[in-house]
Amino acid sequence: MPEIVKGFIILACIFIPLERILSLHKQKIFRLGWATDATYFFTGHFIGRSGAIVVSVILSLMTNFLNPELQSKVASQPVWLQLAEAVIVSDMAYYIAHRLLHEVPWLWQFHAVHHSIEHMDWLAAVRVHPCEQLFTQVCKIMPLYWLGFTKESLVVYALYSAAIAFLIHSNIQLKIGILKWFVATPQFHHWHHSKIPGINTKNFAVQLPLLDLLFGTMYMPAKKMPHKYGISDSIPAGYVGQMFYPFSRMMKNAR
């Protein structure tokens, strides 16, 4: 059985029961758009590999900007310390990239596909247009390669990053006390998908909520959660339609 299929089954076996036991909203397992997001899961796996190749190519063209001494110092640290640093560095880069996706009109056309989700669950995490996926992956991973993090630490970080991505989109109630400033949760990220005008421009970080607190973009009420998700834009429901949506939208705006 291919690894990607095994991964899908493992994640389903973890999150589907959790979303039944700790459900935030009552909704069906095979909710509207489930098949589309399942398609994203399998295609995104291969696009993710392409992102790693793009990062390698960019770094090969930037050898004059690499600092072997700095890379050696970073690589000599324990894996746990590299992981903590990777979360900070990578999420800072993602925070900037994420804000650009919201604030630059043509980038928003790609990111709007992700925000078209109207039913949040673990599988909603993968509804990301390939162009956005490549853009954010390069932004997140390139600083880590440039700084010289070891392969071991990058593997651990990749697993942690993926787990957090599925967690924050999941239909789960999860309260973790003071850790909520250091570990992203559904209670933090669901507000970013809220249909309430202005709220989806809050909570740009995906791993370290403290960044939003520092930059004044935090919105996480203690006793409330959003009940409606999505955007007012009319986004096609199917995978193929969503692939072409950003380009058709930009052409329409250009005319």
CSV table of N, CA, C and O in Angstrom, one decimal, residues 155-207:
chain,number,residue,atom,x,y,z
A,155,VAL,N,13.2,16.7,9.5
A,155,VAL,CA,12.2,15.7,9.5
A,155,VAL,C,11.2,15.8,10.7
A,155,VAL,O,10.0,15.7,10.5
A,156,VAL,N,11.8,16.0,11.9
A,156,VAL,CA,11.0,16.2,13.1
A,156,VAL,C,10.1,17.4,12.9
A,156,VAL,O,8.9,17.4,13.3
A,157,TYR,N,10.6,18.5,12.4
A,157,TYR,CA,9.8,19.7,12.2
A,157,TYR,C,8.7,19.5,11.2
A,157,TYR,O,7.6,20.0,11.4
A,158,ALA,N,9.0,18.8,10.1
A,158,ALA,CA,8.0,18.5,9.1
A,158,ALA,C,6.8,17.7,9.7
A,158,ALA,O,5.6,18.0,9.4
A,159,LEU,N,7.1,16.7,10.5
A,159,LEU,CA,6.1,16.0,11.2
A,159,LEU,C,5.2,16.8,12.1
A,159,LEU,O,4.0,16.8,12.2
A,160,TYR,N,5.9,17.7,12.9
A,160,TYR,CA,5.3,18.6,13.9
A,160,TYR,C,4.4,19.6,13.1
A,160,TYR,O,3.2,19.8,13.5
A,161,SER,N,4.9,20.1,12.0
A,161,SER,CA,4.2,21.1,11.2
A,161,SER,C,2.9,20.5,10.6
A,161,SER,O,1.9,21.1,10.7
A,162,ALA,N,3.0,19.3,10.1
A,162,ALA,CA,1.9,18.6,9.5
A,162,ALA,C,0.8,18.3,10.6
A,162,ALA,O,-0.4,18.5,10.3
A,163,ALA,N,1.3,17.8,11.7
A,163,ALA,CA,0.3,17.5,12.8
A,163,ALA,C,-0.4,18.7,13.3
A,163,ALA,O,-1.7,18.7,13.5
A,164,ILE,N,0.3,19.9,13.4
A,164,ILE,CA,-0.4,21.1,13.8
A,164,ILE,C,-1.4,21.6,12.8
A,164,ILE,O,-2.5,22.1,13.1
A,165,ALA,N,-1.0,21.5,11.5
A,165,ALA,CA,-1.9,21.9,10.4
A,165,ALA,C,-3.2,21.2,10.5
A,165,ALA,O,-4.3,21.8,10.3
A,166,PHE,N,-3.2,19.8,10.7
A,166,PHE,CA,-4.4,19.1,10.7
A,166,PHE,C,-5.2,19.4,12.0
A,166,PHE,O,-6.4,19.5,12.0
A,167,LEU,N,-4.5,19.6,13.1
A,167,LEU,CA,-5.1,19.9,14.4
A,167,LEU,C,-5.9,21.2,14.4
A,167,LEU,O,-7.0,21.2,14.8
A,168,ILE,N,-5.3,22.2,13.9
A,168,ILE,CA,-5.9,23.6,14.0
A,168,ILE,C,-7.1,23.7,13.1
A,168,ILE,O,-7.9,24.6,13.3
A,169,HIS,N,-7.2,22.8,12.1
A,169,HIS,CA,-8.4,22.9,11.2
A,169,HIS,C,-9.5,21.9,11.7
A,169,HIS,O,-10.7,22.0,11.3
A,170,SER,N,-9.2,21.0,12.7
A,170,SER,CA,-10.1,20.0,13.1
A,170,SER,C,-11.3,20.5,13.9
A,170,SER,O,-11.2,21.6,14.5
A,171,ASN,N,-12.3,19.7,13.8
A,171,ASN,CA,-13.6,20.1,14.5
A,171,ASN,C,-13.5,19.6,16.0
A,171,ASN,O,-14.3,18.7,16.4
A,172,ILE,N,-12.5,20.1,16.7
A,172,ILE,CA,-12.3,19.7,18.1
A,172,ILE,C,-12.2,20.8,19.1
A,172,ILE,O,-11.7,21.9,18.8
A,173,GLN,N,-12.8,20.6,20.2
A,173,GLN,CA,-12.6,21.5,21.3
A,173,GLN,C,-11.4,21.1,22.1
A,173,GLN,O,-11.3,20.0,22.6
A,174,LEU,N,-10.5,22.0,22.2
A,174,LEU,CA,-9.2,21.7,22.9
A,174,LEU,C,-8.7,22.9,23.7
A,174,LEU,O,-8.3,23.9,23.1
A,175,LYS,N,-8.7,22.8,25.0
A,175,LYS,CA,-8.2,23.9,25.8
A,175,LYS,C,-6.9,23.5,26.5
A,175,LYS,O,-6.9,22.4,27.2
A,176,ILE,N,-5.9,24.3,26.3
A,176,ILE,CA,-4.5,23.8,26.9
A,176,ILE,C,-3.9,24.9,27.8
A,176,ILE,O,-2.7,24.9,27.9
A,177,GLY,N,-4.8,25.8,28.3
A,177,GLY,CA,-4.3,26.8,29.3
A,177,GLY,C,-3.3,27.7,28.7
A,177,GLY,O,-3.4,28.2,27.6
A,178,ILE,N,-2.2,28.0,29.4
A,178,ILE,CA,-1.2,29.0,29.0
A,178,ILE,C,-0.5,28.6,27.8
A,178,ILE,O,0.1,29.4,27.1
A,179,LEU,N,-0.5,27.3,27.5
A,179,LEU,CA,0.2,26.8,26.3
A,179,LEU,C,-0.4,27.3,25.0
A,179,LEU,O,0.1,27.2,23.9
A,180,LYS,N,-1.6,27.9,25.1
A,180,LYS,CA,-2.3,28.4,23.9
A,180,LYS,C,-1.6,29.5,23.2
A,180,LYS,O,-1.8,29.8,22.0
A,181,TRP,N,-0.6,30.1,23.9
A,181,TRP,CA,0.2,31.2,23.3
A,181,TRP,C,1.4,30.6,22.5
A,181,TRP,O,2.0,31.3,21.7
A,182,PHE,N,1.7,29.4,22.8
A,182,PHE,CA,2.9,28.7,22.2
A,182,PHE,C,2.5,27.6,21.2
A,182,PHE,O,3.4,27.2,20.4
A,183,VAL,N,1.3,27.1,21.3
A,183,VAL,CA,0.9,26.0,20.4
A,183,VAL,C,-0.5,26.4,19.8
A,183,VAL,O,-1.4,26.6,20.5
A,184,ALA,N,-0.6,26.4,18.5
A,184,ALA,CA,-1.8,26.8,17.8
A,184,ALA,C,-2.9,25.7,18.0
A,184,ALA,O,-2.5,24.5,18.0
A,185,THR,N,-4.1,26.0,18.2
A,185,THR,CA,-5.2,25.1,18.4
A,185,THR,C,-6.4,25.5,17.5
A,185,THR,O,-6.4,26.6,16.9
A,186,PRO,N,-7.4,24.6,17.4
A,186,PRO,CA,-8.6,25.0,16.7
A,186,PRO,C,-9.2,26.3,17.2
A,186,PRO,O,-9.7,27.1,16.4
A,187,GLN,N,-9.2,26.5,18.5
A,187,GLN,CA,-9.8,27.7,19.1
A,187,GLN,C,-9.1,29.0,18.6
A,187,GLN,O,-9.7,30.1,18.6
A,188,PHE,N,-7.8,28.8,18.2
A,188,PHE,CA,-7.1,30.0,17.7
A,188,PHE,C,-7.3,30.1,16.2
A,188,PHE,O,-7.7,31.2,15.7
A,189,HIS,N,-7.2,29.0,15.4
A,189,HIS,CA,-7.2,29.1,13.9
A,189,HIS,C,-8.6,29.2,13.3
A,189,HIS,O,-8.7,29.8,12.3
A,190,HIS,N,-9.6,28.6,14.0
A,190,HIS,CA,-10.9,28.7,13.4
A,190,HIS,C,-11.4,30.1,13.2
A,190,HIS,O,-12.2,30.4,12.3
A,191,TRP,N,-10.9,31.1,14.1
A,191,TRP,CA,-11.4,32.4,13.9
A,191,TRP,C,-10.8,33.0,12.6
A,191,TRP,O,-11.4,33.9,12.0
A,192,HIS,N,-9.7,32.5,12.2
A,192,HIS,CA,-9.1,33.0,10.9
A,192,HIS,C,-10.0,32.6,9.7
A,192,HIS,O,-9.9,33.2,8.7
A,193,HIS,N,-10.8,31.6,9.9
A,193,HIS,CA,-11.7,31.1,8.8
A,193,HIS,C,-13.1,31.6,9.1
A,193,HIS,O,-14.0,31.3,8.3
A,194,SER,N,-13.3,32.4,10.1
A,194,SER,CA,-14.7,32.9,10.4
A,194,SER,C,-15.2,33.8,9.2
A,194,SER,O,-14.5,34.5,8.5
A,195,LYS,N,-16.5,33.7,9.0
A,195,LYS,CA,-17.2,34.4,8.0
A,195,LYS,C,-17.5,35.9,8.4
A,195,LYS,O,-18.0,36.7,7.6
A,196,ILE,N,-17.2,36.2,9.7
A,196,ILE,CA,-17.5,37.5,10.2
A,196,ILE,C,-16.5,38.5,9.5
A,196,ILE,O,-15.2,38.2,9.6
A,197,PRO,N,-16.9,39.6,8.9
A,197,PRO,CA,-16.0,40.5,8.2
A,197,PRO,C,-14.9,41.0,9.1
A,197,PRO,O,-15.2,41.4,10.2
A,198,GLY,N,-13.7,41.0,8.6
A,198,GLY,CA,-12.6,41.5,9.4
A,198,GLY,C,-11.8,40.5,10.3
A,198,GLY,O,-10.7,40.7,10.6
A,199,ILE,N,-12.5,39.5,10.7
A,199,ILE,CA,-11.9,38.5,11.6
A,199,ILE,C,-11.0,37.6,10.9
A,199,ILE,O,-10.0,37.1,11.4
A,200,ASN,N,-11.2,37.3,9.6
A,200,ASN,CA,-10.3,36.4,8.8
A,200,ASN,C,-9.0,37.1,8.5
A,200,ASN,O,-8.1,36.5,7.8
A,201,THR,N,-8.8,38.3,8.9
A,201,THR,CA,-7.5,39.0,8.8
A,201,THR,C,-6.8,39.0,10.1
A,201,THR,O,-6.0,39.9,10.4
A,202,LYS,N,-7.2,38.1,11.0
A,202,LYS,CA,-6.5,37.9,12.3
A,202,LYS,C,-5.9,36.5,12.3
A,202,LYS,O,-6.2,35.7,11.5
A,203,ASN,N,-5.0,36.3,13.3
A,203,ASN,CA,-4.4,35.0,13.6
A,203,ASN,C,-3.7,34.4,12.3
A,203,ASN,O,-4.1,33.4,11.8
A,204,PHE,N,-2.7,35.1,11.9
A,204,PHE,CA,-1.9,34.7,10.7
A,204,PHE,C,-1.0,33.5,11.0
A,204,PHE,O,-0.6,32.8,10.1
A,205,ALA,N,-0.5,33.4,12.2
A,205,ALA,CA,0.5,32.3,12.5
A,205,ALA,C,-0.3,31.0,12.5
A,205,ALA,O,-1.5,30.9,12.6
A,206,VAL,N,0.5,29.9,12.2
A,206,VAL,CA,-0.1,28.6,12.2
A,206,VAL,C,0.5,27.6,13.3
A,206,VAL,O,-0.1,26.6,13.5
A,207,GLN,N,1.5,28.1,13.9
A,207,GLN,CA,2.2,27.2,14.9
A,207,GLN,C,2.4,28.0,16.2
A,207,GLN,O,2.3,27.4,17.3
